Short mmCIF file of C-alpha atoms and ligand atoms in Angstrom, two decimals:
data_model
loop_
_atom_site.label_atom_id
_atom_site.label_comp_id
_atom_site.label_asym_id
_atom_site.label_seq_id
_atom_site.Cartn_x
_atom_site.Cartn_y
_atom_site.Cartn_z
CA THR A 1 164.47 115.04 63.92
CA ARG A 2 161.56 112.90 62.52
CA SER A 3 158.55 112.82 64.74
CA THR A 4 157.47 109.67 66.46
CA ARG A 5 154.38 107.57 65.60
CA PRO A 6 152.69 108.45 68.95
CA GLN A 7 153.41 112.10 68.24
CA ARG A 8 151.73 111.86 64.73
CA MET A 9 148.82 109.98 66.42
CA LEU A 10 148.42 112.81 68.86
CA LYS A 11 148.54 115.43 65.92
CA ALA A 12 145.69 113.43 64.26
CA VAL A 13 143.51 113.56 67.51
CA GLN A 14 144.12 117.36 67.79
CA LYS A 15 143.32 117.92 64.14
CA ASN A 16 140.23 115.54 63.83
CA ALA A 17 138.85 115.18 67.32
CA THR A 18 136.65 117.59 69.30
CA ARG A 19 138.00 118.72 72.75
CA GLY A 20 135.87 116.98 75.41
CA ASP A 21 134.39 114.42 73.13
CA PRO A 22 135.89 110.97 73.94
CA LEU A 23 134.08 109.29 70.99
CA SER A 24 135.65 111.59 68.61
CA VAL A 25 139.13 110.90 70.03
CA ILE A 26 138.52 107.04 69.73
CA SER A 27 137.51 107.40 66.03
CA ALA A 28 140.37 109.75 65.11
CA ILE A 29 142.82 107.29 66.49
CA ASP A 30 141.12 104.33 64.73
CA ARG A 31 141.02 106.22 61.47
CA PHE A 32 144.70 107.13 61.90
CA CYS A 33 145.66 103.46 62.56
CA ARG A 34 143.61 101.97 59.81
CA HIS A 35 144.48 104.59 56.98
CA SER A 36 147.79 106.09 58.04
CA GLU A 37 149.95 103.99 60.45
CA TRP A 38 149.19 100.81 62.42
CA ALA A 39 149.77 101.14 66.12
CA MET A 40 149.23 98.88 69.14
CA ASN A 41 145.98 100.33 70.47
CA VAL A 42 143.41 97.71 71.53
CA GLY A 43 141.37 99.10 68.44
CA ASP A 44 137.73 99.14 67.57
CA GLU A 45 136.92 95.49 67.34
CA LYS A 46 138.37 94.32 70.59
CA GLY A 47 137.39 97.76 71.95
CA THR A 48 133.76 96.89 71.63
CA ILE A 49 134.27 93.82 73.80
CA LEU A 50 136.32 95.96 76.24
CA ASP A 51 133.29 98.40 76.36
CA SER A 52 130.75 95.69 77.09
CA VAL A 53 132.89 94.25 80.09
CA VAL A 54 133.51 97.64 81.58
CA SER A 55 129.85 98.54 81.19
CA GLU A 56 128.80 95.21 82.89
CA VAL A 57 131.33 95.68 85.82
CA ASN A 58 130.63 99.44 86.17
CA PRO A 59 133.87 99.66 88.29
CA ALA A 60 134.39 102.41 90.92
CA MET A 61 138.10 101.56 91.02
CA ALA A 62 139.82 100.36 87.87
CA LEU A 63 143.43 99.64 86.87
CA GLU A 64 145.16 99.63 83.49
CA LEU A 65 148.61 98.21 82.94
CA GLY A 66 150.04 99.60 79.63
CA THR A 67 148.73 103.03 78.73
CA TYR A 68 150.62 103.44 75.52
CA CYS A 69 148.89 106.54 73.89
CA GLY A 70 145.82 106.33 76.00
CA TYR A 71 143.29 104.93 73.51
CA SER A 72 141.95 102.24 75.85
CA THR A 73 142.40 104.60 78.79
CA VAL A 74 139.86 106.90 77.02
CA ARG A 75 137.53 103.92 76.11
CA ILE A 76 137.39 102.81 79.76
CA ALA A 77 137.21 106.27 81.49
CA ARG A 78 134.40 107.53 79.34
CA LEU A 79 132.25 104.59 80.74
CA LEU A 80 132.95 105.11 84.27
CA PRO A 81 130.29 106.21 86.74
CA PRO A 82 130.81 109.70 88.49
CA GLY A 83 133.36 109.45 91.21
CA ALA A 84 134.97 106.50 89.85
CA ARG A 85 138.70 106.31 89.20
CA LEU A 86 140.97 104.66 86.63
CA VAL A 87 144.70 104.28 87.52
CA THR A 88 146.79 103.60 84.45
CA LEU A 89 150.46 102.69 84.47
CA GLU A 90 153.06 103.23 81.71
CA PHE A 91 156.60 102.35 81.83
CA ASN A 92 157.75 104.36 78.70
CA GLY A 93 157.95 108.11 79.52
CA ASP A 94 157.53 109.20 75.84
CA TYR A 95 154.27 107.05 75.60
CA ALA A 96 153.10 108.65 78.91
CA ALA A 97 153.64 112.20 77.64
CA ILE A 98 151.38 111.55 74.77
CA ALA A 99 148.80 109.68 76.56
CA ARG A 100 148.47 112.57 78.96
CA GLN A 101 147.56 114.87 76.28
CA VAL A 102 145.25 112.42 74.47
CA ILE A 103 143.32 111.78 77.81
CA GLU A 104 143.23 115.73 78.37
CA TRP A 105 141.82 116.20 74.79
CA ALA A 106 139.04 113.83 75.58
CA GLY A 107 138.25 115.76 78.78
CA LEU A 108 138.68 112.73 81.15
CA GLU A 109 141.83 113.85 83.12
CA ASP A 110 139.75 114.11 86.23
CA MET A 111 138.83 110.44 86.47
CA VAL A 112 142.33 109.10 85.36
CA GLN A 113 145.54 108.86 87.32
CA LEU A 114 148.35 108.27 84.95
CA VAL A 115 151.58 106.86 86.61
CA GLU A 116 154.93 106.39 85.03
CA GLY A 117 156.94 103.46 86.15
CA ALA A 118 157.15 99.70 86.26
CA SER A 119 154.15 97.70 87.32
CA GLY A 120 156.32 95.45 89.54
CA ASP A 121 157.36 98.53 91.47
CA TRP A 122 154.02 100.21 91.65
CA ILE A 123 151.57 97.42 92.37
CA PRO A 124 152.91 96.97 95.91
CA ARG A 125 152.40 100.63 96.45
CA MET A 126 148.74 100.89 95.35
CA LYS A 127 147.19 100.82 98.70
CA GLU A 128 149.35 103.38 100.59
CA HIS A 129 149.98 105.68 97.60
CA PHE A 130 146.57 105.74 95.92
CA GLY A 131 144.36 104.83 98.90
CA VAL A 132 143.22 101.79 96.86
CA LYS A 133 141.49 98.94 98.75
CA THR A 134 140.73 96.64 95.99
CA PHE A 135 140.25 96.91 92.11
CA ASP A 136 136.85 96.14 90.56
CA PHE A 137 138.28 95.80 87.05
CA ILE A 138 141.78 95.36 85.67
CA PHE A 139 142.89 95.64 81.99
CA LEU A 140 146.16 93.88 81.19
CA ASP A 141 147.85 95.42 78.06
CA HIS A 142 151.48 95.88 78.88
CA TRP A 143 154.56 93.73 78.31
CA LYS A 144 153.09 90.27 77.60
CA ASP A 145 155.71 88.44 79.78
CA ARG A 146 154.47 90.72 82.75
CA TYR A 147 150.93 89.51 82.81
CA LEU A 148 151.69 86.34 84.90
CA PRO A 149 154.02 87.91 87.50
CA ASP A 150 151.82 90.89 87.88
CA ILE A 151 148.46 88.93 88.39
CA LYS A 152 150.36 86.98 91.11
CA LEU A 153 151.64 90.24 92.59
CA LEU A 154 148.15 91.70 92.54
CA GLU A 155 146.85 88.61 94.48
CA GLU A 156 149.69 88.78 97.05
CA CYS A 157 149.10 92.51 97.60
CA GLY A 158 145.38 91.81 98.40
CA LEU A 159 144.22 94.16 95.48
CA LEU A 160 141.62 91.61 94.17
CA ARG A 161 138.35 90.83 95.71
CA LYS A 162 135.58 88.16 95.03
CA GLY A 163 134.24 89.28 91.61
CA THR A 164 137.14 91.31 90.47
CA VAL A 165 137.14 91.22 86.64
CA VAL A 166 140.57 90.91 84.92
CA LEU A 167 140.61 91.42 80.98
CA ALA A 168 143.73 90.58 79.30
CA ASP A 169 144.55 91.77 75.66
CA ASN A 170 146.80 89.93 73.11
CA VAL A 171 146.41 86.51 74.69
CA ILE A 172 146.97 85.08 71.06
CA CYS A 173 148.90 87.71 69.41
CA PRO A 174 151.61 88.46 70.48
CA GLY A 175 150.46 85.86 72.98
CA THR A 176 150.67 85.33 76.62
CA PRO A 177 150.93 81.53 77.01
CA ASP A 178 152.24 81.18 80.52
CA TYR A 179 149.39 83.67 81.76
CA LEU A 180 146.72 81.77 79.93
CA GLU A 181 147.86 78.31 81.30
CA TYR A 182 147.85 79.65 84.77
CA ILE A 183 144.51 81.69 84.82
CA ARG A 184 142.54 78.86 82.95
CA ASN A 185 143.87 76.27 85.36
CA SER A 186 143.58 78.24 88.62
CA PRO A 187 140.62 77.33 90.96
CA SER A 188 140.65 81.10 92.05
CA TYR A 189 139.40 82.22 88.41
CA GLU A 190 136.57 81.56 86.10
CA SER A 191 137.88 82.49 82.64
CA ASN A 192 136.19 83.05 79.26
CA TYR A 193 138.04 83.70 75.82
CA PHE A 194 136.50 86.40 73.54
CA ARG A 195 137.75 85.60 69.96
CA SER A 196 138.49 88.62 67.93
CA HIS A 197 141.34 90.04 65.67
CA LEU A 198 144.65 91.84 66.28
CA GLU A 199 143.69 95.59 66.07
CA TYR A 200 143.28 96.77 62.50
CA THR A 201 144.21 93.41 60.92
CA LYS A 202 142.72 90.02 59.99
CA ALA A 203 145.15 88.17 62.16
CA GLU A 204 143.46 86.19 65.24
CA ASP A 205 143.71 87.60 68.70
CA GLY A 206 141.36 87.85 71.53
CA LEU A 207 140.67 88.97 75.10
CA GLU A 208 140.60 86.74 78.13
CA LYS A 209 138.10 87.68 80.75
CA SER A 210 138.76 86.09 84.20
CA VAL A 211 136.60 86.67 87.34
CA TYR A 212 138.58 86.28 90.61
CA VAL A 213 136.53 83.95 92.92
CA GLY A 214 138.97 84.17 95.84
O1 77M B 301 156.25 98.34 74.19
C1 77M B 301 156.58 98.43 75.28
C2 77M B 301 155.82 97.45 76.35
S1 77M B 301 154.29 98.10 76.62
C3 77M B 301 153.45 97.85 75.26
C4 77M B 301 152.87 96.47 75.45
N1 77M B 301 151.93 96.02 74.36
C5 77M B 301 152.57 95.46 73.26
O2 77M B 301 153.57 95.11 73.23
C6 77M B 301 151.54 95.04 72.11
C7 77M B 301 151.97 94.53 70.88
C8 77M B 301 151.15 94.20 69.92
C9 77M B 301 151.81 93.65 68.53
C10 77M B 301 152.93 94.18 68.09
C11 77M B 301 153.49 93.85 66.86
C12 77M B 301 152.85 92.71 66.19
F1 77M B 301 153.24 92.26 65.06
C13 77M B 301 151.58 92.24 66.69
C14 77M B 301 151.06 92.70 67.90
C15 77M B 301 149.83 94.37 70.04
C16 77M B 301 149.29 94.89 71.15
O3 77M B 301 147.90 95.01 71.26
C17 77M B 301 150.12 95.27 72.23
O4 77M B 301 149.49 95.63 73.46
C18 77M B 301 157.68 99.30 75.81
C19 77M B 301 157.67 99.74 77.19
C20 77M B 301 158.77 100.34 77.57
C21 77M B 301 159.78 100.93 76.70
O5 77M B 301 160.79 101.66 76.99
C22 77M B 301 159.56 100.52 75.33
O6 77M B 301 160.63 100.98 74.45
C23 77M B 301 158.49 99.71 74.80
MG1 MG B 302 147.34 95.19 73.35
#
């Protein structure tokens, strides 16, 4: 049977990227998505904004919701300080299987814990299962209608601390209107919108950066 797009993306990484070189993995995926087949990675333009926020936070404990093929996982993990950890959640088993191999090709498997399952099930188990106290940085890139319930769940589970930075992808396209309305009006967050474009296109999209103030 015909291969899937994530499988073809992985082949492009194995063909064009150097093992243990995260930057070559990132550019191999960006080349594949620009010149072969579009895919829903955060991409190079929004990726640069992601990089600058991760570098500024320098998180010891980071969370990503929505791994997909591991592109943003690699972008984040490569910037983490020694001993830091990134937990990334993916609902779709096929995506998770590809992401595991992309993360390994980049040589970042030691800093990344990839978990398969639903965010609603796993967030309440973060503390006891992963020994997480609070997250320093959170990247939201999963189902767009899960951003709002999941940020509320993260609050309720005490997984945010004063200064936790939450960065949300796709707040314009596909869009997360209920999340934006909540986070921009909540006294518990200071938010800024970083205008950009939908990965590999000219359509408008952007990232919303919100700092939890408690
Ligand atoms: O796809 C999912 C949900 S997780 C992916 C969330 N991400 C997106 O949906 C997403 C979408 C777009 C985008 C797509 C089409 C456009 F025309 C424009 C924009 C861009 C992004 O940057 C995104 O992050 C899933 C899960 C479990 C399953 O079993 C399953 O079959 C599917
Ligand atoms: Mg996205």
